[in-house]
XYZ file of C-alpha atoms in Angstrom:
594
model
C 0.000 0.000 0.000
C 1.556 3.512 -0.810
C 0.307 6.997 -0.243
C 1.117 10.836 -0.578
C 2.923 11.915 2.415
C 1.150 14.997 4.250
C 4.107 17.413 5.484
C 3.591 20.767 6.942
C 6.171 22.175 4.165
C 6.674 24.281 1.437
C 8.539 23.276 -1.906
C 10.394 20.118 -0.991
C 13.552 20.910 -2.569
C 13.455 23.982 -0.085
C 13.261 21.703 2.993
C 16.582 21.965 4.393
C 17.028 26.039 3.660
C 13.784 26.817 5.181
C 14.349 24.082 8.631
C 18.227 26.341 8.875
C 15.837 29.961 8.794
C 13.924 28.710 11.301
C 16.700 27.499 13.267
C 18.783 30.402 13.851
C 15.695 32.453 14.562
C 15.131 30.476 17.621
C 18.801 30.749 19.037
C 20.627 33.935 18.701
C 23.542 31.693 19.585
C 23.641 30.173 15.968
C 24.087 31.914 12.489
C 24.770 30.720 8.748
C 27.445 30.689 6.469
C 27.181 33.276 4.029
C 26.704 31.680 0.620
C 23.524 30.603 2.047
C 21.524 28.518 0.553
C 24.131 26.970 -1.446
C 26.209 26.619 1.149
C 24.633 25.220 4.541
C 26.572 25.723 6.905
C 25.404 26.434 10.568
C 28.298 28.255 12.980
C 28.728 29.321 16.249
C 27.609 33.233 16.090
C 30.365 34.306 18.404
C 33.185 32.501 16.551
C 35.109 33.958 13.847
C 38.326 31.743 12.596
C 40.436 34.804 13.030
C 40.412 34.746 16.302
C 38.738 31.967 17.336
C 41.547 30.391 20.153
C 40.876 26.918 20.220
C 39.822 23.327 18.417
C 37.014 23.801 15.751
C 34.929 21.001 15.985
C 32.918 20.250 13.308
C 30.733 17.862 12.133
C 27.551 17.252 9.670
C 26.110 15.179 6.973
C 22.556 14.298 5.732
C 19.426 16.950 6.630
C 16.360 14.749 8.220
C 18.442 13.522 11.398
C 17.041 17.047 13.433
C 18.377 17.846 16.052
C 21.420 16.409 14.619
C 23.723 17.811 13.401
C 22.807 21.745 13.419
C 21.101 21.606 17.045
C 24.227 20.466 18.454
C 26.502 23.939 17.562
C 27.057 25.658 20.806
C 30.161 26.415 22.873
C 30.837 23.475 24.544
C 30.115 20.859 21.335
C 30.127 21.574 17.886
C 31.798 25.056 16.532
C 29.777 24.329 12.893
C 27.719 21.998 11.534
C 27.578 21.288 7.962
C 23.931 20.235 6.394
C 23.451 18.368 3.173
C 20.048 17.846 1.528
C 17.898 14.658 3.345
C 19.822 11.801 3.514
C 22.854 13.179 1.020
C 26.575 13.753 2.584
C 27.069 17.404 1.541
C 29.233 18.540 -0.685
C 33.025 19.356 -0.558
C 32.479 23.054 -1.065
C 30.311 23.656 1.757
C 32.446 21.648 4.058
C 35.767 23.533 3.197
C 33.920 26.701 3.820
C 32.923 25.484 7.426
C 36.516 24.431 8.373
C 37.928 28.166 6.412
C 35.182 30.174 8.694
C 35.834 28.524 12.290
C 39.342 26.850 12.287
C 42.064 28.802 13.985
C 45.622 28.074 14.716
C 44.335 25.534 16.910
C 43.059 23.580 14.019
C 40.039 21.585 13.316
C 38.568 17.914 14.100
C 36.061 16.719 11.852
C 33.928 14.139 13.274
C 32.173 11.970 10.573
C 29.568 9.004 10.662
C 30.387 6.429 8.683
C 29.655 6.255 5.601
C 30.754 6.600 2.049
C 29.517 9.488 1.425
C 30.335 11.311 4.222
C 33.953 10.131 4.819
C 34.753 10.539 0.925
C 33.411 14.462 0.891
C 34.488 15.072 4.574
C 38.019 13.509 3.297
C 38.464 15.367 0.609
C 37.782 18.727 2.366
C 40.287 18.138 5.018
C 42.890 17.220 2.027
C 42.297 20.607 0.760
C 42.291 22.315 3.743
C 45.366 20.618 4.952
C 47.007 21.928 1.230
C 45.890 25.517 2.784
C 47.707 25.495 5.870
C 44.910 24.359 8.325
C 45.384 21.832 10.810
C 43.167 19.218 10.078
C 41.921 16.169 11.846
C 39.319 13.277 10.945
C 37.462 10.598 13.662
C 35.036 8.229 11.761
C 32.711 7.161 14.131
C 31.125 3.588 13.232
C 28.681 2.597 16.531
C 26.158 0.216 14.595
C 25.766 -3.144 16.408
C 23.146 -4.348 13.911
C 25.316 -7.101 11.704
C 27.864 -9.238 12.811
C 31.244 -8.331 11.678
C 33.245 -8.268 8.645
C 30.998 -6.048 7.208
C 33.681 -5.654 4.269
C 35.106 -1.967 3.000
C 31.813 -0.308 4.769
C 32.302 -0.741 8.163
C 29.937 -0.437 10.585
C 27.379 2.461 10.684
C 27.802 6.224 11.884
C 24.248 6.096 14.526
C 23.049 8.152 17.671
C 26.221 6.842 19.304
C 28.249 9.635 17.529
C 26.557 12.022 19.441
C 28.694 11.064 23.051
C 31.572 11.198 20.125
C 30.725 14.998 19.502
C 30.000 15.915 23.661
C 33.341 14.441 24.962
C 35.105 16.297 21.858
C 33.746 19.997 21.888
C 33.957 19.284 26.108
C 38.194 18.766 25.277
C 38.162 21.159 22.983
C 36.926 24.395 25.229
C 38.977 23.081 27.991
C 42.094 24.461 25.580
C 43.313 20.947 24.674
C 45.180 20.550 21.542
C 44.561 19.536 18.518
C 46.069 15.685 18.931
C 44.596 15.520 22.434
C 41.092 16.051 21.227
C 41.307 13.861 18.392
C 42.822 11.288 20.993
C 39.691 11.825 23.043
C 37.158 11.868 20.411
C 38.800 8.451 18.870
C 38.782 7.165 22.142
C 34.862 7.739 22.852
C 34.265 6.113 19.619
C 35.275 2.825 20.644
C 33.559 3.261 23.991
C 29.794 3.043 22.473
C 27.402 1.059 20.477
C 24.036 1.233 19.247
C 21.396 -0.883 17.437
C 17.498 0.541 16.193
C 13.967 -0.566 15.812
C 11.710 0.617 13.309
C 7.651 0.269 13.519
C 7.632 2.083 10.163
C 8.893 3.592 7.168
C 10.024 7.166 7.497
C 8.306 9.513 4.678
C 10.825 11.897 2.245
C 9.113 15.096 2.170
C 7.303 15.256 -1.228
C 7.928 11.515 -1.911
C 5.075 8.588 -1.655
C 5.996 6.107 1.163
C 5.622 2.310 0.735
C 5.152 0.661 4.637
C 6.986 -2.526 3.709
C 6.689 -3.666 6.758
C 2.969 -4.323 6.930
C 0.955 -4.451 10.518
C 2.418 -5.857 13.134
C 5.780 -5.944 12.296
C 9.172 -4.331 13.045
C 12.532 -3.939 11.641
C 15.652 -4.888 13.751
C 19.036 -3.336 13.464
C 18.420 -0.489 10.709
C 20.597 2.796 10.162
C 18.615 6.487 10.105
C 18.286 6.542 6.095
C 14.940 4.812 5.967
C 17.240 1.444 4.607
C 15.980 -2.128 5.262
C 17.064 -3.140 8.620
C 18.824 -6.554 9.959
C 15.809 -8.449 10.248
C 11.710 -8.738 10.313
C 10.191 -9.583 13.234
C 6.646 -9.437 15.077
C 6.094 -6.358 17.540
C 6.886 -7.712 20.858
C 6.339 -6.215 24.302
C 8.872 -3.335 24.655
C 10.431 -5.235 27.554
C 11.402 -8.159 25.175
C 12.691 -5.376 22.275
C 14.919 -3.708 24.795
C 16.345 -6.696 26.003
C 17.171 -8.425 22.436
C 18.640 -4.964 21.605
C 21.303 -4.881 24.768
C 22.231 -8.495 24.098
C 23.222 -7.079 20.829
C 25.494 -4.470 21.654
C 27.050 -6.038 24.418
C 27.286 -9.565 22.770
C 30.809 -10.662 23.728
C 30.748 -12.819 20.534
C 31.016 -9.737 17.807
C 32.787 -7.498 20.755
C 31.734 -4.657 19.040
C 32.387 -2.775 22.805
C 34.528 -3.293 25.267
C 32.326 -3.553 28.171
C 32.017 -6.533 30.571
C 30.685 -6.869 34.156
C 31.364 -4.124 36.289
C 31.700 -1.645 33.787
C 30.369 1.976 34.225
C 28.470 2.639 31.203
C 25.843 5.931 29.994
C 22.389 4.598 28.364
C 21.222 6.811 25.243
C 17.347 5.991 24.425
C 17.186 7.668 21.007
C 13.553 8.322 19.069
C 13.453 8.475 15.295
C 11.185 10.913 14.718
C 7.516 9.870 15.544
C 7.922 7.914 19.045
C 6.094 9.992 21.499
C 8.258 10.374 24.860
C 6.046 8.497 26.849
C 7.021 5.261 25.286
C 10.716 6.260 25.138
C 10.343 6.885 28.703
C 9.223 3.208 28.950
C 12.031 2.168 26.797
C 14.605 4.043 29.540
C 12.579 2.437 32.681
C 12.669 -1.132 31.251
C 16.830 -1.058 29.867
C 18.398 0.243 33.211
C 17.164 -2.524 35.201
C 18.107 -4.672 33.032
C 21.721 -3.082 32.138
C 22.190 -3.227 35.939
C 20.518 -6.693 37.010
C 21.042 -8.484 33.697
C 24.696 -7.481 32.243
C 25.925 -6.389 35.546
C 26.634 -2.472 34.642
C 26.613 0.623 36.672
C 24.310 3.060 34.927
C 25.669 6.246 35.551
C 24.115 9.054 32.861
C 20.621 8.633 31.191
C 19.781 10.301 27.998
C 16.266 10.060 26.781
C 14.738 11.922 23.706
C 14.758 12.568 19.825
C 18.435 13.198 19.414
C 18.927 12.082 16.544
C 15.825 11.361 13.643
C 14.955 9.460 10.981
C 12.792 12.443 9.398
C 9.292 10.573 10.645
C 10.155 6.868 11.369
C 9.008 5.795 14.295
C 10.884 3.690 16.431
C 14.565 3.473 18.432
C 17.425 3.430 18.798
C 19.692 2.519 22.164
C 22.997 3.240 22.491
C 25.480 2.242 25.103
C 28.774 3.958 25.958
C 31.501 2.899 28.514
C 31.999 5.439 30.584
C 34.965 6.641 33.080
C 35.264 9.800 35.310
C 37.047 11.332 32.452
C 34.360 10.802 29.590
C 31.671 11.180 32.521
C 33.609 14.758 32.963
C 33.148 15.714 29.240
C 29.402 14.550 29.267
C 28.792 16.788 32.293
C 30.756 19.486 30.892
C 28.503 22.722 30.389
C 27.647 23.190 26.852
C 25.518 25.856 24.727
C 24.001 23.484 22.642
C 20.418 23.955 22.200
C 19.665 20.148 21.434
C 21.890 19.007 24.422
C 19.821 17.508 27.042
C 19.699 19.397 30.719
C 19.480 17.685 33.442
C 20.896 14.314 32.077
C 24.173 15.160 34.379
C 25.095 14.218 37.894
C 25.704 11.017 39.505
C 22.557 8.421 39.789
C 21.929 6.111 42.865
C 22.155 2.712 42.732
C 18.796 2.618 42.743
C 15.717 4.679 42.748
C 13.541 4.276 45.965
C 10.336 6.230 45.837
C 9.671 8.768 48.704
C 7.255 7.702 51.429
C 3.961 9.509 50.489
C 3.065 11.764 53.035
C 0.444 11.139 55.909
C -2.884 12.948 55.699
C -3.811 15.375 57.911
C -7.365 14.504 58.776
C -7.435 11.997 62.149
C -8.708 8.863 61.376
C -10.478 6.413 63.054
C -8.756 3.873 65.293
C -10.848 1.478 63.805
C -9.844 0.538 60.265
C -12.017 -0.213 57.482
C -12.938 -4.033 56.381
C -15.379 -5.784 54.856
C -17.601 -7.680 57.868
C -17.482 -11.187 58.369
C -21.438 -11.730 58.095
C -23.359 -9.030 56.152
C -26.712 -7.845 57.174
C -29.447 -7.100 54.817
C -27.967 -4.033 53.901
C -24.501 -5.393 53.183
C -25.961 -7.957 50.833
C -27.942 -5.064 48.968
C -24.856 -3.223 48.670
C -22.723 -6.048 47.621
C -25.294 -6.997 44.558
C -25.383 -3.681 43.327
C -21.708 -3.118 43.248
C -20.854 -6.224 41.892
C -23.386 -5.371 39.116
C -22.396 -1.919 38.088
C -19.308 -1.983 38.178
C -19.113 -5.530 35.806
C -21.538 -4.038 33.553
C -18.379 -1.011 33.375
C -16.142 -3.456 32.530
C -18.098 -5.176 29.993
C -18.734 -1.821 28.453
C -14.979 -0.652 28.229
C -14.481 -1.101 24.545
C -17.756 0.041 23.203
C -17.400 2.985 25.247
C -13.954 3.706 23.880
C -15.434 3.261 20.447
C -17.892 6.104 21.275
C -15.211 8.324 23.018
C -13.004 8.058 20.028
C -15.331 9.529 17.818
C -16.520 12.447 20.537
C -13.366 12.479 23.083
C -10.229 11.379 23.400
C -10.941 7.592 23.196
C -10.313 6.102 26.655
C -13.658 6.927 28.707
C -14.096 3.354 28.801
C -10.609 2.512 29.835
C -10.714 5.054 32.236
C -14.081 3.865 33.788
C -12.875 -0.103 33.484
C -9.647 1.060 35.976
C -12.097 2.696 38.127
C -14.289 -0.383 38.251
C -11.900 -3.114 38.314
C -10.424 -1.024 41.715
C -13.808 -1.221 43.485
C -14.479 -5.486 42.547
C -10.860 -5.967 44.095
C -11.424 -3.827 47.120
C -15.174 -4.815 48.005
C -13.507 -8.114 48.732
C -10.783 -7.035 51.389
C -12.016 -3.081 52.380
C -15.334 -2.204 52.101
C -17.728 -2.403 55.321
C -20.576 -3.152 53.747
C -22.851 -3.079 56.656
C -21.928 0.233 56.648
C -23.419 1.481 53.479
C -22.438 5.786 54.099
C -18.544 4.244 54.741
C -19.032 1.893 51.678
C -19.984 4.974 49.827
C -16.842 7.094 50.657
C -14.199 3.577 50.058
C -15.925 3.372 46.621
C -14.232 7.246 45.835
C -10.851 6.313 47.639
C -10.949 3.297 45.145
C -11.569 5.236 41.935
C -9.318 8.346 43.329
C -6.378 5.490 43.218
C -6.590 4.720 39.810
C -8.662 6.635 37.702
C -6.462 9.631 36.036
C -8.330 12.471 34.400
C -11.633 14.705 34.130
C -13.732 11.367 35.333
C -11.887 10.399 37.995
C -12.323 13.711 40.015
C -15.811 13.923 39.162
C -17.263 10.671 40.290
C -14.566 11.049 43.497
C -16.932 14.070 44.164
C -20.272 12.651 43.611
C -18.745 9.654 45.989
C -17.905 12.370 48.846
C -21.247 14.430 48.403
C -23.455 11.193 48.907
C -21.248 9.790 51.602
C -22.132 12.930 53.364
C -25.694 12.832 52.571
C -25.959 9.607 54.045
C -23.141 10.470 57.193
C -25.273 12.747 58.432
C -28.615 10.590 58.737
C -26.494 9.280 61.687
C -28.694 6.288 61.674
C -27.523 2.669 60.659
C -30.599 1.927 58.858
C -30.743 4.022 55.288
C -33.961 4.126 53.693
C -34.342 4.703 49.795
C -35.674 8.424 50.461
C -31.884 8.633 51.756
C -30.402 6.959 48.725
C -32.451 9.439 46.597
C -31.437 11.937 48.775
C -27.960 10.831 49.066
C -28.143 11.039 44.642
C -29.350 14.235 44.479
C -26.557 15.694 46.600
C -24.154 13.849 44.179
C -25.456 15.594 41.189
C -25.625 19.343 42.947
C -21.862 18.869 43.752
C -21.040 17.635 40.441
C -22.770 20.633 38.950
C -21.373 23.014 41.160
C -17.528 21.837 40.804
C -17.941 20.805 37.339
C -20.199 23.427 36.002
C -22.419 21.402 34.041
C -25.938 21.109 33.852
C -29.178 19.264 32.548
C -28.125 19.567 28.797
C -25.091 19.922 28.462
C -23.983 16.958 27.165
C -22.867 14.809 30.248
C -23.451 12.316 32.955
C -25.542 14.801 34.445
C -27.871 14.080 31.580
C -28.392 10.734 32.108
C -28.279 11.660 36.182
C -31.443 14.029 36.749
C -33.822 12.076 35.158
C -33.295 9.385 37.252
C -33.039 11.677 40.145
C -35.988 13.184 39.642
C -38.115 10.100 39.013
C -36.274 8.741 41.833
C -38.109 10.920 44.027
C -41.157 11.239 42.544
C -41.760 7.530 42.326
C -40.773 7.504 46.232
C -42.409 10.359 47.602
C -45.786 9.041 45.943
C -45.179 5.379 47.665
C -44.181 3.662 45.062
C -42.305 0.251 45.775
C -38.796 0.718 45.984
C -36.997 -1.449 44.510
C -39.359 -0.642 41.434
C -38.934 3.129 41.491
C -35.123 2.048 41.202
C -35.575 0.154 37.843
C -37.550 2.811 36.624
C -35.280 5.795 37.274
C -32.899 3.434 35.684
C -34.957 3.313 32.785
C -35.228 7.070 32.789
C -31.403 7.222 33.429
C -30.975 5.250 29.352
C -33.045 7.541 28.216
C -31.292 10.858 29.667
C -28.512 9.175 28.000
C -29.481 8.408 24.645
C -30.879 12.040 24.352
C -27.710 13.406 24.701
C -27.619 12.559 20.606
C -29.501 15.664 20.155
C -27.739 17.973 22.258
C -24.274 20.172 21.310
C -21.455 19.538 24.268
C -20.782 22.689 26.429
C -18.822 20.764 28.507
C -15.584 18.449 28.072
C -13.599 17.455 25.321
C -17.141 16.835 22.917
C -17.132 20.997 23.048
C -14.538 21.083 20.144
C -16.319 18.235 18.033
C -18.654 19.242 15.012
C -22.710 18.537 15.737
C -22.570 17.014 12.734
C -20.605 14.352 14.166
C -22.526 14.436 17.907
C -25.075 13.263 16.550
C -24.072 9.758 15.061
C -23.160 8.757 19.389
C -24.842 9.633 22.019
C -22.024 10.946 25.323
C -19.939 8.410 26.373
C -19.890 9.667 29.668
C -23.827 9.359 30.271
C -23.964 6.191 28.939
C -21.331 4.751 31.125
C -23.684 6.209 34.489
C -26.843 5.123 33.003
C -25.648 1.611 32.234
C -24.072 1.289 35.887
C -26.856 2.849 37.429
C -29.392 0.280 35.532
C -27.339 -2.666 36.117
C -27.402 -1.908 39.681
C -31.279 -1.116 40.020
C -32.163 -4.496 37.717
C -29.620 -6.907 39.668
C -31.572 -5.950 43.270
C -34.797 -5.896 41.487
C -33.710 -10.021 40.190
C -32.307 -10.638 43.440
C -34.744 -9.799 45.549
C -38.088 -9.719 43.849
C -37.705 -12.383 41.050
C -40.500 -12.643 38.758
């Protein structure tokens, strides 16, 4: 299957000229070579080779690896960076003019990623240069762990690895070292790190129709940043099982592609290509350290997590891992200018993270704690049908309602509410004093205040706390359904008030007030209970599906078209109305079967 890319961009072959603009708008700390757009060359502003006092260090390549390689010009790192069009080495005349603007006496280190293109244009540069007078220096840095060596006359890859390469250099370089000593370093810090990606997909050339070749469901193992094939095919797995194949890679003894064994000090890179959201990056970070320190015996000492360097859109990772001692932990540390450089990645880790105690509350407590009784009374039974009831018919509802949510929301109301309701089944077993029904009422709120995250977990909390005090302050152990209907209709007051809503605005409340109100009309005309129940129930589905016809003043359905509002009716008010009815029919078969 292919399709037209969508990019937010202008003329594609204007890509790389137009990302530079934008660039050295946002830091007054960068500036371009002039020659620009021909030549691409992003330099230090406050660095002029005439007087300019110590190592150059300069690197570059391919455009569509952002922030690398232009992000990463700042004192501290790189003096220039020079940018060829997406995915192309750049040419010889735009490299010679970033080693003629920035190199001083001190000379220049080029720092190049290996491949062909890139060492042959880099190369010839320095040749020239060096025929000009300029002291010139080249590190290739090859940090692929994808393919088992000999990989013949190519040579491993140049991947996010280089990065560390290009910190501990520019780091040498404004401490005043020479020329040979930061070479020695950068060399050095070369041979210190590996790294191997995962792809889920293809990444997109701007302007260009993409092809996924690798279908649903599948990944790509051990792939470079050019959008070429990786190592191998295999199924998405569990990120805990990718990060773990990935380590034993790098740090397989049999290709000894780094020199790290047991006891080493190492610093962890998680690297996104381009369209991996942080969160799951994050994950990738939480789930290799463990293992780097339980698994392969390493001391973790730096952590690096981000887009560092991109594979224009792919998504996916990369992981790199770098042996590390106090003098390449000093250059990582180092202060640098760099606007792509990651803060707050310095500073030595503990052995271990432990969390920090959560704080006591405030509020005196009971010396009695909370259970669920031995032998229920009458009540307790009650209480125990109709929570079983609701909240299974939440969980049975959790992917229909995401269904609805992702066509008027954010898709996860029914996740959300299943998290909620799976809390209160587990604790009604062990916590809830069901004899106790105003108690029972406030445990239900501390169970969906644990886990439920978001706009619905705060307001049912609320309606939880307004009913428990409803039915607190009968101060009698017997509650009688004008309480429950009284205890509801403080619920929904509360809700209003906090949340702002009201009777048509598109919410629970809407499903809510009908059964409120025929709650306690049904009751205060002596209806049977347990009947008047059902039937507010049945009023409750309606409230709900009416909500088709209404336009959302409240919550995330407030930015959806009524055009699309009306093909689903709120997913919020027809998670309470379907709780709320499950309840009311399970008492109804319990105790007054037909």
């Amino acid at each position: 299957m292919a399709f037209q890319s969508k990019k937010l961009i202008n003329d594609p072959n204007d890509i790389v000229t137009e990302f530079i603009e934008g660039l050295v708008e946002t830091y007054p700390g960068l500036q371009y070579l002039d020659g620009f757009p021909e030549i691409k060359v992003v330099l230090r502003a406050d660095v002029s080779a005439a007087t300019f006092d110590k190592v150059a260090v300069i690197s570059g390549g391919g455009s569509g690896h952002e922030p690398t390689h232009a992000g990463y010009v700042g004192e501290g790192m790189l003096t220039a960076a020079i940018c060829g069009d997406v995915f192309a080495s750049p040419p010889v005349d735009s490299i010679l003019a970033g080693i003629r603007a920035v190199t001083g006496q001190m000379g220049c280190l080029l720092i190049v990623k290996n491949y062909t293109g890139d060492r042959l244009n880099f190369g010839l540069a320095a040749e020239q240069a060096k025929s000009e007078g300029y002291k010139v220096e080249m590190v290739i840095v090859g940090d692929d762990c994808a393919l088992p060596p000999p990989r013949g006359i190519a040579g491993r890859r140049g991947l996010a690895g280089t990065l560390f390469v290009h910190k501990v250099a520019g780091a040498a370089a404004a401490c005043g070292l020479s020329l040979d000593e930061v070479a020695a370093e950068a060399k050095r810090a070369s041979e210190m790190v590996g790294t191997m990606g995962v792809a889920l997909s293809v990444c997109t050339l701007p302007g260009q129709v993409t092809s996924d070749r690798l279908g649903p469901g599948k990944i790509e193992l051990g792939l470079g940043i050019h959008g070429e094939p990786g190592a191998a095919v295999a199924d998405l797995q569990p990120v805990d099982v990718i990060v773990s194949h990935v380590l034993k890679q790098i740090l397989s003894p049999e290709t000894n592609y780094v020199p790290i064994t047991r006891g080493s000090r190492v610093v962890l890179m998680i690297n996104g290509l381009g369209a991996t959201p942080m969160m799951e990056l994050m994950i990738a970070a939480g789930k290799a350290v463990p293992r780097l320190q339980l698994e392969h015996g390493l001391a973790v000492e730096r952590v690096y997590t981000g887009s560092f360097m991109t594979s224009l859109d792919m998504a996916g990772f990369s992981i790199s891992v770098m042996k590390a001692d106090e003098g390449i932990l000093r250059r990582l540390d180092a202060p640098t200018k760099a606007p792509a450089w990651p803060v707050g990645g310095d500073g030595n880790r503990p052995p271990a993270k432990i969390p920090v105690p959560l704080p006591p509350s405030l509020t005196t407590k009971s010396d009695e704690t909370l259970s669920r009784p031995e032998q229920l009374n009458p009540q307790g039974h009650i209480l125990e049908v109709a929570i079983e009831a609701a909240a299974t018919e939440v969980v049975n509802l959790k992917d229909s309602l995401n269904e609805w949510d992702s066509k008027v929301g954010d898709g996860d109301c029914g996740s959300t509410m299943c998290r909620g309701a799976t809390a209160i089944l587990e604790d009604m077993k062990k916590y809830y004093p069901l004899n106790d029904p105003a108690e029972t009422v406030n445990e239900i709120g501390a169970s969906i205040r644990k886990v439920m995250g978001g706009t619905s977990g705060i307001i049912y909390d609320i309606f939880c706390k307004a009913a428990y005090a409803h039915l607190k302050a009968n101060n009698g152990s017997i509650i009688e359904p004008h309480h429950w209907a009284g205890a509801l209709d403080a619920a929904i007051n509360a809700v209003s008030k906090y949340g702002g809503a009201r009777a048509g605005y598109r919410t629970l409340l809407d499903a809510l007030i009908p059964a409120s109100s025929v709650l306690k009309e049904r009751l205060a005309s002596g209806n049977d209970p347990v009947d008047s129940f059902v039937l507010s129930a049945e009023a409750a589905l309606a409230g709900a599906e009416s909500t088709k016809h209404m336009q959302a003043q409240a919550g995330r359905s407030t930015y959806v078209s009524g055009d699309i509002l009306t093909t689903v009716a709120d997913p919020g008010a027809m998670a309470a109305a379907s709780w709320y009815r499950a309840a009311a029919i399970a008492v109804k078969q319990k105790y007054q079967p037909s």
